């Protein structure tokens, strides 16, 4: 009737087996005497302490979910408006604020073929100092499709540009794993 305590003991048992396997035990956790268990724990702690040079687990950071701000929402609205917004977005590609330029390029990318009048401005944006603007411009040119054929040489140049190398810097996070010895158990070990 009480499934929670049963689950707890099963989970605890599974964790004990896993700990035993990770420690290199040849026998199950319940067949090891408390003295042997304590000795193995000391060995494991010494081994862990001596091998702290490399992180135990490597994690890749994942961008946190966040709500769009006003800029992203406005850029999306401009993209949905379509043809009427293209001239304003072309002007916005020359804004002094790099975030504004990046949002304009992304809005043009969302418009697809309707953004064809912006091809010349997008070609210029491929040389922007900001990576987000360059990425948005390249994406927009691709979304425009065959009507952006004149952008081929500029896109080839962008591929060769050393500023546009793929970023492979993944954040490495070191996770501290602590091993806690179970208190002397009142469980009986088969023996």
XYZ file of N, CA and C in Angstrom:
573
model
N 0.814 -1.183 0.000
C 0.000 0.000 0.000
C 0.869 1.262 0.000
N 1.930 1.250 0.765
C 2.831 2.402 0.820
C 3.918 2.191 -0.221
N 3.716 2.731 -1.408
C 4.684 2.516 -2.491
C 5.907 3.404 -2.354
N 5.774 4.569 -1.743
C 6.909 5.483 -1.647
C 8.079 4.876 -0.879
N 7.880 4.303 0.329
C 9.017 3.703 1.030
C 9.642 2.562 0.229
N 8.805 1.774 -0.438
C 9.327 0.680 -1.242
C 10.199 1.221 -2.379
N 9.723 2.283 -3.029
C 10.496 2.895 -4.109
C 11.813 3.452 -3.585
N 11.746 4.059 -2.383
C 12.954 4.614 -1.786
C 14.006 3.521 -1.583
N 13.601 2.400 -1.022
C 14.561 1.335 -0.748
C 15.066 0.711 -2.036
N 14.191 0.603 -3.044
C 14.647 0.073 -4.333
C 15.652 1.030 -4.970
N 15.352 2.319 -4.918
C 16.265 3.312 -5.483
C 17.594 3.291 -4.732
N 17.518 3.180 -3.416
C 18.742 3.131 -2.610
C 19.564 1.894 -2.973
N 18.887 0.776 -3.154
C 19.565 -0.455 -3.531
C 20.221 -0.314 -4.898
N 19.485 0.297 -5.846
C 20.047 0.508 -7.195
C 21.262 1.421 -7.140
N 21.178 2.471 -6.311
C 22.317 3.372 -6.174
C 23.516 2.653 -5.564
N 23.258 1.764 -4.619
C 24.354 1.012 -4.004
C 25.012 0.104 -5.032
N 24.212 -0.542 -5.875
C 24.767 -1.405 -6.920
C 25.563 -0.566 -7.902
N 25.021 0.592 -8.295
C 25.724 1.478 -9.220
C 27.039 1.956 -8.624
N 27.016 2.349 -7.356
C 28.248 2.789 -6.696
C 29.264 1.660 -6.659
N 28.786 0.481 -6.423
C 29.676 -0.675 -6.386
C 30.293 -0.910 -7.754
N 29.483 -0.840 -8.798
C 30.000 -1.052 -10.160
C 31.001 0.022 -10.543
N 30.694 1.276 -10.190
C 31.616 2.369 -10.498
C 32.934 2.223 -9.751
N 32.870 1.635 -8.576
C 34.083 1.442 -7.779
C 34.856 0.206 -8.206
N 34.296 -0.587 -9.095
C 35.001 -1.758 -9.595
C 34.781 -3.006 -8.758
N 33.708 -3.057 -8.011
C 33.429 -4.235 -7.199
C 33.121 -5.431 -8.092
N 33.477 -6.579 -7.644
C 33.129 -7.802 -8.352
C 31.905 -8.450 -7.726
N 31.578 -8.038 -6.513
C 30.444 -8.608 -5.797
C 29.402 -7.525 -5.567
N 28.228 -7.925 -5.207
C 27.149 -6.984 -4.935
C 27.418 -6.209 -3.664
N 26.724 -5.097 -3.440
C 26.967 -4.253 -2.274
C 26.598 -4.922 -0.957
N 25.663 -5.853 -0.975
C 25.236 -6.466 0.276
C 26.125 -7.632 0.690
N 27.069 -8.019 -0.157
C 27.949 -9.125 0.204
C 29.299 -8.624 0.688
N 29.433 -7.332 0.797
C 30.690 -6.748 1.253
C 30.530 -6.365 2.716
N 31.501 -6.731 3.520
C 31.419 -6.408 4.944
C 31.602 -4.899 5.143
N 31.101 -4.378 6.243
C 31.257 -2.939 6.504
C 32.724 -2.511 6.533
N 33.608 -3.378 7.031
C 35.034 -3.031 7.066
C 35.583 -2.912 5.635
N 35.207 -3.881 4.760
C 35.646 -3.820 3.364
C 35.096 -2.560 2.694
N 33.825 -2.266 2.963
C 33.186 -1.098 2.354
C 33.924 0.172 2.759
N 34.284 0.295 4.026
C 35.002 1.477 4.508
C 36.375 1.563 3.854
N 37.053 0.424 3.715
C 38.368 0.412 3.072
C 38.276 0.833 1.614
N 37.269 0.320 0.904
C 37.081 0.689 -0.501
C 36.764 2.172 -0.630
N 35.987 2.706 0.309
C 35.630 4.119 0.267
C 36.870 4.986 0.413
N 37.763 4.605 1.299
C 39.009 5.360 1.483
C 39.825 5.309 0.198
N 39.900 4.127 -0.434
C 40.629 3.991 -1.694
C 40.011 4.878 -2.774
N 38.687 4.873 -2.864
C 37.999 5.683 -3.886
C 38.257 7.162 -3.662
N 38.186 7.594 -2.395
C 38.444 9.015 -2.114
C 39.867 9.397 -2.476
N 40.814 8.540 -2.194
C 42.207 8.819 -2.550
C 42.358 8.882 -4.066
N 41.692 7.962 -4.756
C 41.762 7.932 -6.216
C 41.128 9.189 -6.808
N 39.981 9.602 -6.289
C 39.306 10.806 -6.778
C 40.166 12.032 -6.498
N 40.748 12.103 -5.307
C 41.569 13.258 -4.951
C 42.798 13.368 -5.846
N 43.371 12.244 -6.244
C 44.577 12.289 -7.068
C 44.266 12.551 -8.535
N 43.025 12.406 -8.953
C 42.695 12.587 -10.363
C 41.804 13.799 -10.592
N 42.005 14.861 -9.881
C 41.147 16.040 -9.994
C 41.581 16.981 -11.104
N 42.524 16.585 -11.922
C 43.000 17.455 -12.996
C 41.936 17.677 -14.061
N 41.266 16.625 -14.486
C 40.257 16.685 -15.544
C 38.867 16.752 -14.925
N 37.976 17.522 -15.544
C 36.595 17.517 -15.044
C 35.991 16.126 -15.147
N 35.162 15.763 -14.182
C 34.542 14.451 -14.191
C 33.462 14.357 -15.253
N 32.719 15.442 -15.429
C 31.633 15.468 -16.395
C 31.739 16.777 -17.160
N 31.582 16.721 -18.471
C 31.601 17.945 -19.265
C 30.179 18.231 -19.723
N 29.740 19.437 -19.475
C 28.403 19.837 -19.869
C 28.494 20.968 -20.878
N 27.617 20.955 -21.832
C 27.528 22.050 -22.775
C 26.442 22.991 -22.292
N 26.757 24.272 -22.310
C 25.751 25.212 -21.842
C 24.616 25.298 -22.849
N 23.443 25.462 -22.344
C 22.253 25.581 -23.170
C 21.657 26.953 -22.896
N 21.420 27.710 -23.962
C 20.855 29.033 -23.712
C 19.525 28.920 -22.974
N 19.347 29.765 -22.008
C 18.123 29.738 -21.219
C 16.962 30.250 -22.065
N 15.799 29.684 -21.836
C 14.600 30.159 -22.510
C 14.299 31.551 -22.002
N 13.966 32.414 -22.921
C 13.586 33.751 -22.486
C 12.505 34.290 -23.404
N 11.757 35.221 -22.887
C 10.705 35.868 -23.657
C 11.347 36.858 -24.623
N 10.710 37.054 -25.769
C 11.187 38.074 -26.683
C 11.022 39.443 -26.047
N 11.980 40.310 -26.326
C 11.868 41.697 -25.914
C 11.082 42.471 -26.969
N 10.990 43.755 -26.769
C 10.254 44.603 -27.703
C 10.933 44.598 -29.071
N 12.267 44.616 -29.096
C 12.972 44.630 -30.386
C 12.655 43.395 -31.220
N 12.752 42.214 -30.587
C 12.474 40.976 -31.325
C 11.024 40.934 -31.806
N 10.121 41.390 -30.954
C 8.710 41.388 -31.312
C 8.440 42.357 -32.455
N 9.068 43.540 -32.400
C 8.889 44.524 -33.463
C 9.473 44.014 -34.778
N 10.640 43.365 -34.724
C 11.246 42.812 -35.938
C 10.353 41.731 -36.539
N 9.770 40.906 -35.685
C 8.854 39.873 -36.167
C 7.622 40.510 -36.809
N 7.110 41.570 -36.201
C 5.946 42.268 -36.756
C 6.278 42.857 -38.127
N 7.464 43.457 -38.246
C 7.877 44.020 -39.540
C 7.967 42.930 -40.598
N 8.483 41.768 -40.213
C 8.594 40.655 -41.166
C 7.210 40.207 -41.615
N 6.254 40.223 -40.708
C 4.885 39.809 -41.051
C 4.172 40.855 -41.912
N 4.528 42.110 -41.731
C 3.924 43.174 -42.543
C 4.291 42.980 -44.009
N 5.551 42.576 -44.248
C 5.942 42.242 -45.616
C 6.488 43.397 -46.425
N 6.035 43.489 -47.686
C 6.586 44.436 -48.667
C 6.672 45.872 -48.154
N 5.661 46.318 -47.463
C 5.624 47.707 -46.991
C 6.759 48.009 -46.005
N 7.298 46.996 -45.319
C 8.336 47.207 -44.313
C 9.752 47.134 -44.887
N 9.900 46.644 -46.115
C 11.247 46.438 -46.675
C 12.070 47.720 -46.719
N 11.552 48.855 -47.237
C 12.382 50.074 -47.267
C 12.855 50.513 -45.877
N 11.984 50.414 -44.890
C 12.375 50.802 -43.525
C 13.447 49.857 -42.982
N 13.320 48.565 -43.281
C 14.326 47.598 -42.807
C 15.668 47.811 -43.509
N 15.637 48.204 -44.783
C 16.895 48.508 -45.497
C 17.600 49.670 -44.808
N 16.855 50.723 -44.460
C 17.445 51.857 -43.738
C 17.976 51.417 -42.379
N 17.255 50.523 -41.725
C 17.644 50.064 -40.389
C 18.931 49.247 -40.418
N 19.264 48.651 -41.568
C 20.531 47.907 -41.682
C 21.752 48.825 -41.521
N 21.537 50.151 -41.579
C 22.636 51.116 -41.425
C 22.591 51.825 -40.071
N 21.773 51.344 -39.156
C 21.654 51.939 -37.825
C 22.978 51.801 -37.069
N 23.346 52.772 -36.243
C 24.598 52.660 -35.471
C 24.582 51.537 -34.427
N 23.411 51.125 -33.965
C 23.303 50.080 -32.949
C 23.344 48.702 -33.615
N 24.321 47.905 -33.229
C 24.498 46.589 -33.861
C 23.315 45.656 -33.616
N 22.680 45.734 -32.463
C 21.515 44.888 -32.198
C 20.353 45.235 -33.121
N 20.193 46.519 -33.393
C 19.129 46.966 -34.285
C 19.397 46.446 -35.697
N 20.665 46.536 -36.136
C 21.020 46.022 -37.466
C 20.772 44.521 -37.548
N 21.122 43.797 -36.490
C 20.924 42.344 -36.479
C 19.437 42.006 -36.543
N 18.603 42.738 -35.808
C 17.156 42.491 -35.845
C 16.590 42.780 -37.233
N 17.099 43.819 -37.879
C 16.630 44.142 -39.233
C 16.981 43.014 -40.200
N 18.203 42.506 -40.103
C 18.618 41.406 -40.993
C 17.777 40.156 -40.727
N 17.497 39.883 -39.468
C 16.680 38.710 -39.144
C 15.249 38.873 -39.635
N 14.722 40.086 -39.546
C 13.364 40.333 -40.049
C 13.324 40.120 -41.557
N 14.339 40.603 -42.264
C 14.400 40.398 -43.717
C 14.503 38.913 -44.048
N 15.222 38.175 -43.220
C 15.340 36.728 -43.451
C 13.983 36.055 -43.302
N 13.192 36.493 -42.340
C 11.863 35.897 -42.138
C 10.909 36.200 -43.296
N 11.202 37.249 -44.042
C 10.315 37.651 -45.130
C 10.502 36.802 -46.381
N 11.651 36.164 -46.495
C 11.894 35.332 -47.672
C 11.988 36.161 -48.939
N 11.347 35.703 -49.991
C 11.417 36.346 -51.305
C 10.893 37.770 -51.330
N 10.029 38.143 -50.391
C 9.507 39.514 -50.343
C 10.598 40.530 -50.035
N 11.739 40.061 -49.502
C 12.834 40.966 -49.146
C 13.813 41.175 -50.302
N 13.467 40.742 -51.507
C 14.362 40.865 -52.667
C 14.880 42.283 -52.891
N 14.100 43.340 -52.679
C 14.645 44.691 -52.870
C 15.809 45.020 -51.925
N 16.012 44.228 -50.894
C 17.069 44.498 -49.915
C 18.373 43.787 -50.236
N 18.467 43.124 -51.378
C 19.661 42.325 -51.691
C 20.939 43.152 -51.601
N 20.965 44.347 -52.208
C 22.192 45.165 -52.180
C 22.588 45.536 -50.748
N 21.618 45.927 -49.937
C 21.915 46.285 -48.546
C 22.381 45.064 -47.755
N 21.810 43.913 -48.046
C 22.222 42.685 -47.345
C 23.633 42.265 -47.750
N 23.985 42.481 -49.016
C 25.358 42.188 -49.459
C 26.337 43.058 -48.682
N 26.002 44.339 -48.509
C 26.865 45.225 -47.710
C 26.924 44.760 -46.255
N 25.815 44.256 -45.742
C 25.757 43.812 -44.341
C 26.622 42.578 -44.104
N 26.986 41.857 -45.158
C 27.882 40.706 -44.990
C 29.268 41.130 -44.502
N 29.604 42.422 -44.651
C 30.885 42.949 -44.171
C 30.748 43.697 -42.847
N 29.599 43.612 -42.223
C 29.365 44.303 -40.953
C 30.354 43.805 -39.903
N 30.810 44.676 -38.998
C 31.723 44.218 -37.936
C 31.080 43.240 -36.955
N 29.749 43.244 -36.859
C 29.055 42.387 -35.902
C 28.690 41.044 -36.532
N 29.021 39.970 -35.841
C 28.766 38.622 -36.348
C 27.274 38.329 -36.515
N 26.455 38.795 -35.586
C 25.012 38.547 -35.673
C 24.416 39.202 -36.916
N 24.898 40.389 -37.248
C 24.415 41.083 -38.443
C 24.834 40.306 -39.687
N 26.099 39.879 -39.730
C 26.590 39.106 -40.890
C 25.802 37.804 -41.045
N 25.564 37.110 -39.931
C 24.813 35.859 -39.977
C 23.382 36.099 -40.468
N 22.739 37.148 -39.956
C 21.379 37.475 -40.379
C 21.316 37.839 -41.853
N 22.319 38.582 -42.330
C 22.348 38.968 -43.740
C 22.513 37.740 -44.632
N 23.408 36.848 -44.255
C 23.612 35.625 -45.052
C 22.344 34.784 -45.065
N 21.704 34.663 -43.923
C 20.460 33.896 -43.850
C 19.370 34.534 -44.703
N 19.281 35.866 -44.643
C 18.268 36.574 -45.429
C 18.492 36.356 -46.924
N 19.747 36.437 -47.350
C 20.040 36.221 -48.773
C 19.651 34.808 -49.194
N 19.909 33.849 -48.336
C 19.510 32.479 -48.640
C 18.004 32.307 -48.687
N 17.293 32.995 -47.799
C 15.835 32.903 -47.767
C 15.197 33.594 -48.974
N 15.863 34.614 -49.490
C 15.341 35.298 -50.672
C 15.360 34.355 -51.870
N 16.401 33.535 -51.935
C 16.455 32.525 -52.994
C 17.090 33.018 -54.282
N 16.642 32.483 -55.428
C 17.263 32.790 -56.715
C 17.302 34.282 -57.053
N 16.393 35.059 -56.499
C 16.396 36.501 -56.763
C 17.622 37.190 -56.160
N 18.332 36.493 -55.282
C 19.542 37.045 -54.662
C 20.793 36.501 -55.343
N 20.677 36.077 -56.592
C 21.804 35.490 -57.320
C 23.030 36.369 -57.373
N 22.846 37.681 -57.406
C 23.999 38.589 -57.462
C 24.827 38.562 -56.176
N 24.302 37.940 -55.121
C 25.008 37.876 -53.831
C 25.990 36.719 -53.758
N 26.037 35.861 -54.779
C 26.903 34.673 -54.727
C 28.362 35.034 -54.442
N 28.996 35.972 -55.186
C 30.397 36.297 -54.870
C 30.597 36.808 -53.439
N 29.656 37.622 -52.953
C 29.779 38.147 -51.587
C 29.617 37.036 -50.560
N 28.737 36.073 -50.839
C 28.560 34.942 -49.919
C 29.791 34.045 -49.908
N 30.418 33.849 -51.077
C 31.675 33.070 -51.136
C 32.752 33.781 -50.335
N 32.823 35.096 -50.476
C 33.792 35.884 -49.698
C 33.521 35.726 -48.196
N 32.244 35.714 -47.820
C 31.875 35.547 -46.399
C 32.293 34.183 -45.877
N 32.198 33.168 -46.730
C 32.627 31.828 -46.318
C 34.119 31.817 -46.026
N 34.883 32.549 -46.810
C 36.346 32.560 -46.657
C 36.832 33.532 -45.582
N 35.988 34.425 -45.150
C 36.359 35.442 -44.166
C 36.701 34.771 -42.831
N 37.924 34.987 -42.305
C 38.314 34.336 -41.039
C 37.458 34.773 -39.844
N 36.794 35.903 -39.923
C 35.917 36.337 -38.824
C 34.707 35.430 -38.693
N 34.397 34.701 -39.761
C 33.179 33.906 -39.787
C 33.415 32.434 -39.509
N 34.546 32.109 -38.904
C 34.799 30.704 -38.570
C 33.762 30.225 -37.574
N 33.425 28.948 -37.720
C 32.450 28.352 -36.802
C 33.008 28.387 -35.387
N 32.164 28.797 -34.473
C 32.592 28.834 -33.071
C 32.478 27.448 -32.481
N 33.594 26.949 -31.992
C 33.580 25.625 -31.377
C 33.847 25.723 -29.882
N 33.844 26.931 -29.379
C 34.100 27.104 -27.953
C 32.857 26.708 -27.181
N 32.891 25.539 -26.629
C 31.785 25.108 -25.780
C 32.219 25.314 -24.348
N 31.355 25.878 -23.602
C 31.690 26.107 -22.206
C 31.793 24.763 -21.503
N 32.855 24.616 -20.751
C 33.010 23.398 -19.977
C 32.713 23.729 -18.526
N 31.899 22.935 -17.965
C 31.507 23.139 -16.586
C 32.015 21.948 -15.798
N 32.742 22.229 -14.748
C 33.233 21.143 -13.913
C 32.205 20.870 -12.834
N 31.822 19.642 -12.762
C 30.823 19.248 -11.778
C 31.540 18.533 -10.653
N 31.299 18.984 -9.463
C 31.922 18.363 -8.304
C 31.035 17.217 -7.851
N 31.600 16.045 -7.841
C 30.861 14.872 -7.413
C 31.428 14.459 -6.057
N 30.573 14.465 -5.071
C 31.015 14.076 -3.737
C 30.452 12.706 -3.420
N 31.291 11.903 -2.883
C 30.851 10.576 -2.486
C 30.626 10.601 -0.987
N 29.453 10.227 -0.608
C 29.146 10.192 0.818
C 29.033 8.740 1.228
N 29.728 8.425 2.280
C 29.644 7.069 2.802
C 28.336 6.904 3.550
N 27.640 5.817 3.289
C 26.408 5.605 4.069
C 26.775 5.348 5.523
N 25.949 5.847 6.391
C 26.174 5.601 7.816
C 26.088 4.110 8.050
N 26.728 3.658 9.065
C 26.693 2.236 9.355
C 25.246 1.762 9.301
N 25.000 0.909 8.397
C 23.638 0.457 8.143
C 23.198 -0.553 9.192
N 21.924 -0.515 9.461
C 21.356 -1.497 10.371
C 20.857 -2.705 9.592
N 21.031 -2.624 8.234
C 20.616 -3.761 7.422
C 21.560 -4.918 7.664
N 21.023 -6.082 7.583
C 21.855 -7.259 7.752
C 22.405 -7.643 6.406
N 23.690 -7.922 6.379
C 24.300 -8.375 5.133
C 24.315 -9.891 5.138
N 23.944 -10.478 3.998
C 23.970 -11.942 3.953
C 25.391 -12.430 4.147
N 25.514 -13.458 4.828
C 26.889 -13.805 5.009
C 27.213 -15.061 5.543
